[in-house]
Amino acid sequence: MLSGRRVLAAVLSALCVSGAVVPVAAAEPSTGDYPVVRGVVRDNVDKPHSPVSGEARYAGDQPRAAAAADYVRGIDVAKFQHGTPINWTQVAGSGIRFVGVKASEGDYYTNPYFAGDQEGAQAAGMYAFAYHFGTPNDTDGVTQADYFVDRAGYSPDGKTLNPVLDVEHNPYLQYADRCYDKTAPELVTWIRDFMTEVKRRLGVTPTLYTTPFFWSECVGNSTAFASYPLWIAHHDIAAPSVPSAWAGNWTMWQYSDTTTVPGISGDVDGDYVSGGEAMLDSLATKAGGYTATSPVRVLDTRDGNGPLGPGGVVTVDLSGQLPAGATSAVLNVTGSATSSTVVTVWPTGRPRPLSSNLNLAAGDVRSNLVTVQVGADRKVSLYNNTGSTHLVADLAGYYATNATGLFNARSPERVLDTRSGSAVGPGGTITLTMPASVPSTATAVTLNLTGVGATTGTYVVAWPTGQTRPNASNLNLANGNPTPNLVTVKLGTNRSVDLYNNTGSVHLVADLAGYYAPDTGAKFVALPPTRLLDTRNGGVSWLPVPGGGQAIALSMADTLPTNATGVVLNVTGVAPTTDTFVAVYPKTATTPSRPVASNLNLVAGQIVPNLVTVGVGSANDVWLFNNAGTINLVADLAGYFAP
């Protein structure tokens, strides 16, 4: 590849000196005529990467890379690999598990083999993904991101890894210097604009491909993209040099550009993913429909294993309850703590996130609904931070790529409030029939269920009408303080659910957040927990609400795809100065209105989380309302709904 470029450069140089007009043939006739863009022959379009980055292979006398036990093999290809047709069945049979395919370059080239290569690789049982070769001196980052997205045909189908930006040394040195005639801050801006636009359009986090030499020379070793997965190219070396922003960690490593693979003639780029199949699977975003189940207990540390101590982790194997195509599980998790602590639930085999699902004070018995991604092994882990904590988990349902339950988000609607009549007594059951806004085709509903004024410690169970009450719970109430929890429950006879109170008496309030149906609605895309809001860090604007209270707007325009219809957020209220309630609802106007429902109920000084499922406004935004006093709010994104 380098020799062809030197020939072309020499010819161009001669033209400039002599002034002669001489037709220049393509460097490699087998690829056909190259496009000429802004006066430059774009003879790199058919190559996987820039030959100027060939220095990535020169590592002195270092030994070549050897695959570690948890490395998964992959390759990346472009039109250059199509001297003869690729046999994807043979490629897969050789142990290759993933394939990157060049989809586009700049704003002027689309690989004609892209769609066929991606489909062929996936049909052979491999993961595949699209990457874009960026040329920052041609057009801005947003323009090239849109060009890429419009051609990449991305789908969160569980077989397609998240898209990639390839940014490396300029292959067209007759047009600009190695760094595209841009300063490091200018390149940081261009890359940020590209990555942000892809994330805005698709709702997934793209991966960044680069070389250590380009990142040092041209981007000034910027740390601005440390939150993005890194695909590092460093060839023929025992271990790659990784820019400091990623603290020595890489997600993908292109270790060679001279790999041979059965089914492809000639050399291809060889790649690794570190972390085994679990890590590879986590790079494939999955959209799933919902299947509601009758609640089933899948964990109870009171059964003899003992509570989790400080830093303790317990793993729950859900492979017996979830199908192979499951993307995430919906669990009602209850903690009983001896001291203040936090509990985190996440997919086994992946790094534990910095977010939390339960916040418990000493002596608390509290529940919170958790929607958690699952990998191919369908296992989840639960972590206790301090003290000792018993944990109970009840499976309420799951999302899967082939499930038919589609979610229909609604503005919160109050459908039950027993305070207008009689409380539910000890051992009492009431039946809640859904309003006409829930169609006859609905299979399940999502309710924010609140217990108010419990006369003694008790628990509340929600289950489909007409079925046997399960050994599970949805609300755990220690006293008379209002206590909410999100409940996703299968509908029973006459589109109804039953609500049971164990001891004492308690008032129940239910707000409808949405319903699932097979004929209309959106699929759920589970994401690694992402912190979107923490007012403890400042920088937020509270707006007064007519009738009392105040609200802040949470925009997710750069986080969700443009077609998102709803989100799942874990919202935590932190230390209100007085008793209050918090509500989350779609932002449908420039000024907030007073809500008709609530998601969190807190007494002064409490720290309480609750899962929230809510529709979004036209700009992918919601209001978060606080009724009284001041409060800090934390919001972690668990996923979103999109058609």
Short mmCIF file of N, CA and C in Angstrom, two decimals, residues 486-606:
data_model
loop_
_atom_site.label_atom_id
_atom_site.label_comp_id
_atom_site.label_asym_id
_atom_site.label_seq_id
_atom_site.Cartn_x
_atom_site.Cartn_y
_atom_site.Cartn_z
N LEU A 486 -41.88 1.20 41.72
CA LEU A 486 -42.40 0.93 40.39
C LEU A 486 -42.72 -0.56 40.28
N VAL A 487 -43.85 -0.86 39.65
CA VAL A 487 -44.32 -2.24 39.52
C VAL A 487 -44.68 -2.48 38.06
N THR A 488 -44.08 -3.48 37.45
CA THR A 488 -44.50 -3.94 36.13
C THR A 488 -45.15 -5.30 36.33
N VAL A 489 -46.44 -5.39 36.01
CA VAL A 489 -47.20 -6.58 36.38
C VAL A 489 -48.05 -7.04 35.21
N LYS A 490 -48.11 -8.34 35.04
CA LYS A 490 -48.92 -8.95 34.00
C LYS A 490 -50.39 -8.74 34.30
N LEU A 491 -51.19 -8.47 33.26
CA LEU A 491 -52.62 -8.29 33.44
C LEU A 491 -53.31 -9.65 33.48
N GLY A 492 -54.31 -9.73 34.35
CA GLY A 492 -55.10 -10.95 34.46
C GLY A 492 -56.49 -10.77 33.90
N THR A 493 -57.45 -11.46 34.51
CA THR A 493 -58.84 -11.43 34.06
C THR A 493 -59.36 -10.00 33.99
N ASN A 494 -60.02 -9.67 32.88
CA ASN A 494 -60.65 -8.36 32.70
C ASN A 494 -59.65 -7.20 32.80
N ARG A 495 -58.41 -7.44 32.31
CA ARG A 495 -57.36 -6.39 32.34
C ARG A 495 -57.15 -5.86 33.75
N SER A 496 -57.07 -6.77 34.72
CA SER A 496 -56.99 -6.37 36.12
C SER A 496 -55.78 -6.97 36.81
N VAL A 497 -55.39 -6.34 37.92
CA VAL A 497 -54.35 -6.87 38.81
C VAL A 497 -54.90 -6.84 40.24
N ASP A 498 -54.44 -7.78 41.05
CA ASP A 498 -54.82 -7.82 42.46
C ASP A 498 -53.69 -7.26 43.32
N LEU A 499 -54.06 -6.58 44.40
CA LEU A 499 -53.12 -5.99 45.34
C LEU A 499 -53.44 -6.51 46.74
N TYR A 500 -52.44 -7.11 47.37
CA TYR A 500 -52.62 -7.76 48.68
C TYR A 500 -51.77 -7.06 49.73
N ASN A 501 -52.36 -6.80 50.90
CA ASN A 501 -51.62 -6.24 52.04
C ASN A 501 -51.52 -7.31 53.13
N ASN A 502 -50.32 -7.51 53.67
CA ASN A 502 -50.09 -8.62 54.59
C ASN A 502 -50.61 -8.37 56.00
N THR A 503 -50.18 -7.29 56.65
CA THR A 503 -50.59 -7.04 58.04
C THR A 503 -50.96 -5.58 58.22
N GLY A 504 -51.71 -5.32 59.31
CA GLY A 504 -52.13 -3.94 59.58
C GLY A 504 -53.02 -3.43 58.47
N SER A 505 -53.11 -2.13 58.36
CA SER A 505 -53.88 -1.53 57.28
C SER A 505 -53.02 -0.48 56.59
N VAL A 506 -53.28 -0.26 55.31
CA VAL A 506 -52.49 0.68 54.52
C VAL A 506 -53.33 1.20 53.37
N HIS A 507 -53.13 2.46 53.06
CA HIS A 507 -53.73 3.03 51.86
C HIS A 507 -52.80 2.80 50.68
N LEU A 508 -53.38 2.54 49.51
CA LEU A 508 -52.60 2.30 48.30
C LEU A 508 -52.95 3.33 47.23
N VAL A 509 -51.92 3.86 46.58
CA VAL A 509 -52.06 4.82 45.49
C VAL A 509 -51.31 4.26 44.29
N ALA A 510 -51.94 4.26 43.10
CA ALA A 510 -51.29 3.72 41.89
C ALA A 510 -51.40 4.73 40.76
N ASP A 511 -50.26 5.00 40.13
CA ASP A 511 -50.20 5.89 38.96
C ASP A 511 -49.74 5.08 37.76
N LEU A 512 -50.53 5.09 36.69
CA LEU A 512 -50.22 4.34 35.48
C LEU A 512 -49.15 5.08 34.68
N ALA A 513 -48.03 4.38 34.37
CA ALA A 513 -46.95 4.98 33.57
C ALA A 513 -46.98 4.50 32.13
N GLY A 514 -47.64 3.38 31.85
CA GLY A 514 -47.71 2.86 30.50
C GLY A 514 -48.15 1.41 30.49
N TYR A 515 -48.25 0.85 29.30
CA TYR A 515 -48.68 -0.54 29.16
C TYR A 515 -47.94 -1.20 28.01
N TYR A 516 -47.95 -2.54 28.01
CA TYR A 516 -47.34 -3.34 26.95
C TYR A 516 -48.44 -4.01 26.14
N ALA A 517 -48.24 -4.03 24.81
CA ALA A 517 -49.19 -4.67 23.91
C ALA A 517 -48.42 -5.21 22.70
N PRO A 518 -48.92 -6.26 22.05
CA PRO A 518 -48.18 -6.84 20.92
C PRO A 518 -48.39 -6.11 19.61
N ASP A 519 -49.40 -5.24 19.51
CA ASP A 519 -49.76 -4.67 18.22
C ASP A 519 -49.28 -3.25 18.02
N THR A 520 -48.83 -2.57 19.06
CA THR A 520 -48.37 -1.19 18.91
C THR A 520 -47.42 -0.86 20.06
N GLY A 521 -46.48 0.06 19.80
CA GLY A 521 -45.59 0.47 20.86
C GLY A 521 -44.13 0.40 20.45
N ALA A 522 -43.24 0.38 21.44
CA ALA A 522 -41.80 0.48 21.21
C ALA A 522 -41.06 -0.63 21.94
N LYS A 523 -39.89 -1.00 21.40
CA LYS A 523 -39.01 -1.97 22.05
C LYS A 523 -38.11 -1.25 23.05
N PHE A 524 -37.56 -2.02 23.97
CA PHE A 524 -36.68 -1.47 25.00
C PHE A 524 -35.23 -1.74 24.65
N VAL A 525 -34.40 -0.73 24.77
CA VAL A 525 -32.96 -0.87 24.57
C VAL A 525 -32.28 -0.64 25.92
N ALA A 526 -31.74 -1.71 26.50
CA ALA A 526 -31.06 -1.60 27.78
C ALA A 526 -29.66 -1.03 27.56
N LEU A 527 -29.23 -0.17 28.46
CA LEU A 527 -27.91 0.46 28.38
C LEU A 527 -27.17 0.25 29.69
N PRO A 528 -25.85 0.30 29.65
CA PRO A 528 -25.12 0.33 30.92
C PRO A 528 -25.55 1.57 31.70
N PRO A 529 -25.74 1.46 33.02
CA PRO A 529 -26.20 2.62 33.78
C PRO A 529 -25.34 3.85 33.52
N THR A 530 -26.00 4.95 33.18
CA THR A 530 -25.31 6.19 32.84
C THR A 530 -25.88 7.33 33.67
N ARG A 531 -25.03 8.02 34.41
CA ARG A 531 -25.50 9.13 35.24
C ARG A 531 -25.75 10.35 34.36
N LEU A 532 -27.01 10.82 34.36
CA LEU A 532 -27.39 11.97 33.56
C LEU A 532 -27.53 13.23 34.39
N LEU A 533 -27.78 13.08 35.69
CA LEU A 533 -28.05 14.25 36.52
C LEU A 533 -27.59 13.99 37.94
N ASP A 534 -26.93 14.96 38.53
CA ASP A 534 -26.60 14.94 39.95
C ASP A 534 -26.54 16.40 40.40
N THR A 535 -27.64 16.88 40.98
CA THR A 535 -27.71 18.29 41.34
C THR A 535 -26.75 18.66 42.45
N ARG A 536 -26.14 17.66 43.11
CA ARG A 536 -25.14 17.95 44.13
C ARG A 536 -23.91 18.61 43.52
N ASN A 537 -23.77 18.48 42.20
CA ASN A 537 -22.63 19.09 41.51
C ASN A 537 -22.91 20.52 41.07
N GLY A 538 -24.14 20.99 41.32
CA GLY A 538 -24.49 22.35 40.94
C GLY A 538 -24.79 22.47 39.46
N GLY A 539 -24.96 23.72 39.02
CA GLY A 539 -25.16 23.98 37.60
C GLY A 539 -26.54 23.67 37.07
N VAL A 540 -27.56 23.58 37.94
CA VAL A 540 -28.92 23.32 37.48
C VAL A 540 -29.81 24.51 37.80
N SER A 541 -30.87 24.66 37.02
CA SER A 541 -31.79 25.78 37.21
C SER A 541 -33.17 25.25 37.60
N TRP A 542 -33.59 25.58 38.81
CA TRP A 542 -34.93 25.22 39.27
C TRP A 542 -35.90 26.32 38.85
N LEU A 543 -37.05 25.92 38.30
CA LEU A 543 -38.07 26.87 37.86
C LEU A 543 -39.29 26.75 38.76
N PRO A 544 -39.87 27.89 39.19
CA PRO A 544 -41.09 27.81 40.01
C PRO A 544 -42.26 27.25 39.20
N VAL A 545 -43.12 26.49 39.88
CA VAL A 545 -44.27 25.87 39.23
C VAL A 545 -45.54 26.51 39.77
N PRO A 546 -46.43 26.97 38.90
CA PRO A 546 -47.70 27.53 39.39
C PRO A 546 -48.43 26.54 40.29
N GLY A 547 -48.86 27.00 41.45
CA GLY A 547 -49.52 26.14 42.40
C GLY A 547 -48.60 25.59 43.46
N GLY A 548 -47.28 25.88 43.33
CA GLY A 548 -46.33 25.43 44.34
C GLY A 548 -45.31 24.45 43.81
N GLY A 549 -44.15 24.46 44.43
CA GLY A 549 -43.08 23.56 44.04
C GLY A 549 -42.20 24.15 42.95
N GLN A 550 -41.20 23.38 42.56
CA GLN A 550 -40.28 23.83 41.52
C GLN A 550 -39.81 22.61 40.73
N ALA A 551 -39.29 22.87 39.52
CA ALA A 551 -38.91 21.77 38.63
C ALA A 551 -37.64 22.12 37.87
N ILE A 552 -36.94 21.08 37.45
CA ILE A 552 -35.80 21.24 36.56
C ILE A 552 -36.04 20.39 35.32
N ALA A 553 -35.49 20.85 34.20
CA ALA A 553 -35.61 20.12 32.94
C ALA A 553 -34.38 19.25 32.75
N LEU A 554 -34.61 17.98 32.41
CA LEU A 554 -33.52 17.06 32.09
C LEU A 554 -33.60 16.75 30.60
N SER A 555 -32.62 17.27 29.84
CA SER A 555 -32.57 17.02 28.41
C SER A 555 -31.72 15.79 28.13
N MET A 556 -32.22 14.92 27.26
CA MET A 556 -31.49 13.72 26.84
C MET A 556 -31.30 13.70 25.34
N ALA A 557 -31.27 14.91 24.73
CA ALA A 557 -31.16 15.02 23.28
C ALA A 557 -29.87 14.42 22.75
N ASP A 558 -28.79 14.49 23.54
CA ASP A 558 -27.51 13.95 23.09
C ASP A 558 -27.30 12.51 23.53
N THR A 559 -28.29 11.95 24.20
CA THR A 559 -28.15 10.60 24.75
C THR A 559 -29.08 9.61 24.09
N LEU A 560 -30.29 10.04 23.74
CA LEU A 560 -31.30 9.16 23.17
C LEU A 560 -31.40 9.37 21.67
N PRO A 561 -31.83 8.35 20.93
CA PRO A 561 -32.07 8.55 19.50
C PRO A 561 -33.27 9.45 19.29
N THR A 562 -33.36 10.03 18.12
CA THR A 562 -34.42 11.00 17.86
C THR A 562 -35.81 10.37 17.88
N ASN A 563 -35.91 9.05 17.72
CA ASN A 563 -37.22 8.41 17.71
C ASN A 563 -37.61 7.80 19.06
N ALA A 564 -36.88 8.13 20.12
CA ALA A 564 -37.20 7.58 21.44
C ALA A 564 -38.59 8.05 21.89
N THR A 565 -39.32 7.15 22.53
CA THR A 565 -40.66 7.48 23.04
C THR A 565 -40.72 7.52 24.56
N GLY A 566 -39.75 6.90 25.23
CA GLY A 566 -39.77 6.86 26.69
C GLY A 566 -38.42 6.42 27.22
N VAL A 567 -38.23 6.59 28.53
CA VAL A 567 -36.97 6.23 29.18
C VAL A 567 -37.24 5.49 30.48
N VAL A 568 -36.23 4.76 30.93
CA VAL A 568 -36.23 4.16 32.26
C VAL A 568 -35.08 4.80 33.04
N LEU A 569 -35.41 5.47 34.13
CA LEU A 569 -34.44 6.18 34.95
C LEU A 569 -34.51 5.67 36.38
N ASN A 570 -33.35 5.50 37.02
CA ASN A 570 -33.35 5.30 38.46
C ASN A 570 -33.13 6.67 39.08
N VAL A 571 -34.16 7.19 39.73
CA VAL A 571 -34.13 8.54 40.29
C VAL A 571 -34.01 8.45 41.81
N THR A 572 -33.03 9.14 42.35
CA THR A 572 -32.79 9.14 43.79
C THR A 572 -32.96 10.54 44.34
N GLY A 573 -33.80 10.66 45.37
CA GLY A 573 -33.93 11.91 46.10
C GLY A 573 -33.00 11.91 47.30
N VAL A 574 -32.25 12.99 47.48
CA VAL A 574 -31.21 13.04 48.50
C VAL A 574 -31.49 14.18 49.47
N ALA A 575 -31.74 13.81 50.73
CA ALA A 575 -31.79 14.73 51.87
C ALA A 575 -32.64 15.97 51.65
N PRO A 576 -33.96 15.81 51.43
CA PRO A 576 -34.81 16.99 51.35
C PRO A 576 -34.87 17.71 52.70
N THR A 577 -35.07 19.01 52.65
CA THR A 577 -35.12 19.79 53.89
C THR A 577 -36.45 19.66 54.60
N THR A 578 -37.46 19.11 53.92
CA THR A 578 -38.77 18.89 54.53
C THR A 578 -39.44 17.73 53.81
N ASP A 579 -40.52 17.21 54.39
CA ASP A 579 -41.26 16.14 53.72
C ASP A 579 -41.72 16.63 52.35
N THR A 580 -41.59 15.76 51.33
CA THR A 580 -41.90 16.21 49.98
C THR A 580 -42.20 15.01 49.09
N PHE A 581 -42.63 15.30 47.86
CA PHE A 581 -42.71 14.26 46.84
C PHE A 581 -42.07 14.78 45.56
N VAL A 582 -41.60 13.83 44.75
CA VAL A 582 -40.94 14.13 43.48
C VAL A 582 -41.72 13.45 42.36
N ALA A 583 -41.91 14.15 41.26
CA ALA A 583 -42.60 13.58 40.10
C ALA A 583 -41.76 13.80 38.85
N VAL A 584 -41.81 12.82 37.95
CA VAL A 584 -41.11 12.90 36.67
C VAL A 584 -42.16 12.74 35.58
N TYR A 585 -42.18 13.65 34.61
CA TYR A 585 -43.20 13.60 33.57
C TYR A 585 -42.66 14.26 32.31
N PRO A 586 -43.27 13.98 31.13
CA PRO A 586 -42.73 14.49 29.86
C PRO A 586 -42.71 16.02 29.83
N LYS A 587 -41.69 16.58 29.22
CA LYS A 587 -41.59 18.03 29.04
C LYS A 587 -42.28 18.39 27.73
N THR A 588 -43.51 18.82 27.85
CA THR A 588 -44.31 19.14 26.67
C THR A 588 -44.55 20.63 26.51
N ALA A 589 -43.97 21.43 27.40
CA ALA A 589 -44.10 22.89 27.30
C ALA A 589 -42.83 23.51 27.85
N THR A 590 -42.63 24.79 27.54
CA THR A 590 -41.39 25.45 27.98
C THR A 590 -41.40 25.76 29.46
N THR A 591 -42.58 25.77 30.07
CA THR A 591 -42.67 25.98 31.52
C THR A 591 -43.34 24.77 32.15
N PRO A 592 -42.91 24.38 33.35
CA PRO A 592 -43.48 23.17 33.97
C PRO A 592 -44.86 23.44 34.56
N SER A 593 -45.71 22.42 34.51
CA SER A 593 -47.01 22.47 35.17
C SER A 593 -46.98 21.58 36.40
N ARG A 594 -47.96 21.75 37.27
CA ARG A 594 -48.00 20.93 38.48
C ARG A 594 -48.44 19.51 38.11
N PRO A 595 -47.71 18.48 38.56
CA PRO A 595 -48.04 17.10 38.17
C PRO A 595 -49.27 16.58 38.89
N VAL A 596 -49.84 15.51 38.32
CA VAL A 596 -51.02 14.87 38.93
C VAL A 596 -50.66 13.53 39.55
N ALA A 597 -49.37 13.19 39.56
CA ALA A 597 -48.92 11.91 40.11
C ALA A 597 -47.56 12.12 40.75
N SER A 598 -47.04 11.08 41.41
CA SER A 598 -45.74 11.19 42.05
C SER A 598 -44.93 9.92 41.79
N ASN A 599 -43.61 10.04 41.91
CA ASN A 599 -42.71 8.89 41.76
C ASN A 599 -41.91 8.60 43.02
N LEU A 600 -41.60 9.64 43.79
CA LEU A 600 -40.84 9.49 45.03
C LEU A 600 -41.58 10.22 46.14
N ASN A 601 -41.61 9.61 47.32
CA ASN A 601 -42.16 10.26 48.51
C ASN A 601 -41.11 10.18 49.60
N LEU A 602 -40.68 11.34 50.12
CA LEU A 602 -39.58 11.37 51.07
C LEU A 602 -39.94 12.18 52.30
N VAL A 603 -39.38 11.76 53.44
CA VAL A 603 -39.41 12.59 54.64
C VAL A 603 -38.08 13.30 54.73
N ALA A 604 -38.04 14.35 55.53
CA ALA A 604 -36.85 15.19 55.62
C ALA A 604 -35.61 14.34 55.93
N GLY A 605 -34.53 14.57 55.16
CA GLY A 605 -33.26 13.92 55.41
C GLY A 605 -33.08 12.57 54.76
N GLN A 606 -34.13 11.98 54.19
CA GLN A 606 -34.03 10.65 53.60
C GLN A 606 -33.21 10.64 52.30
#
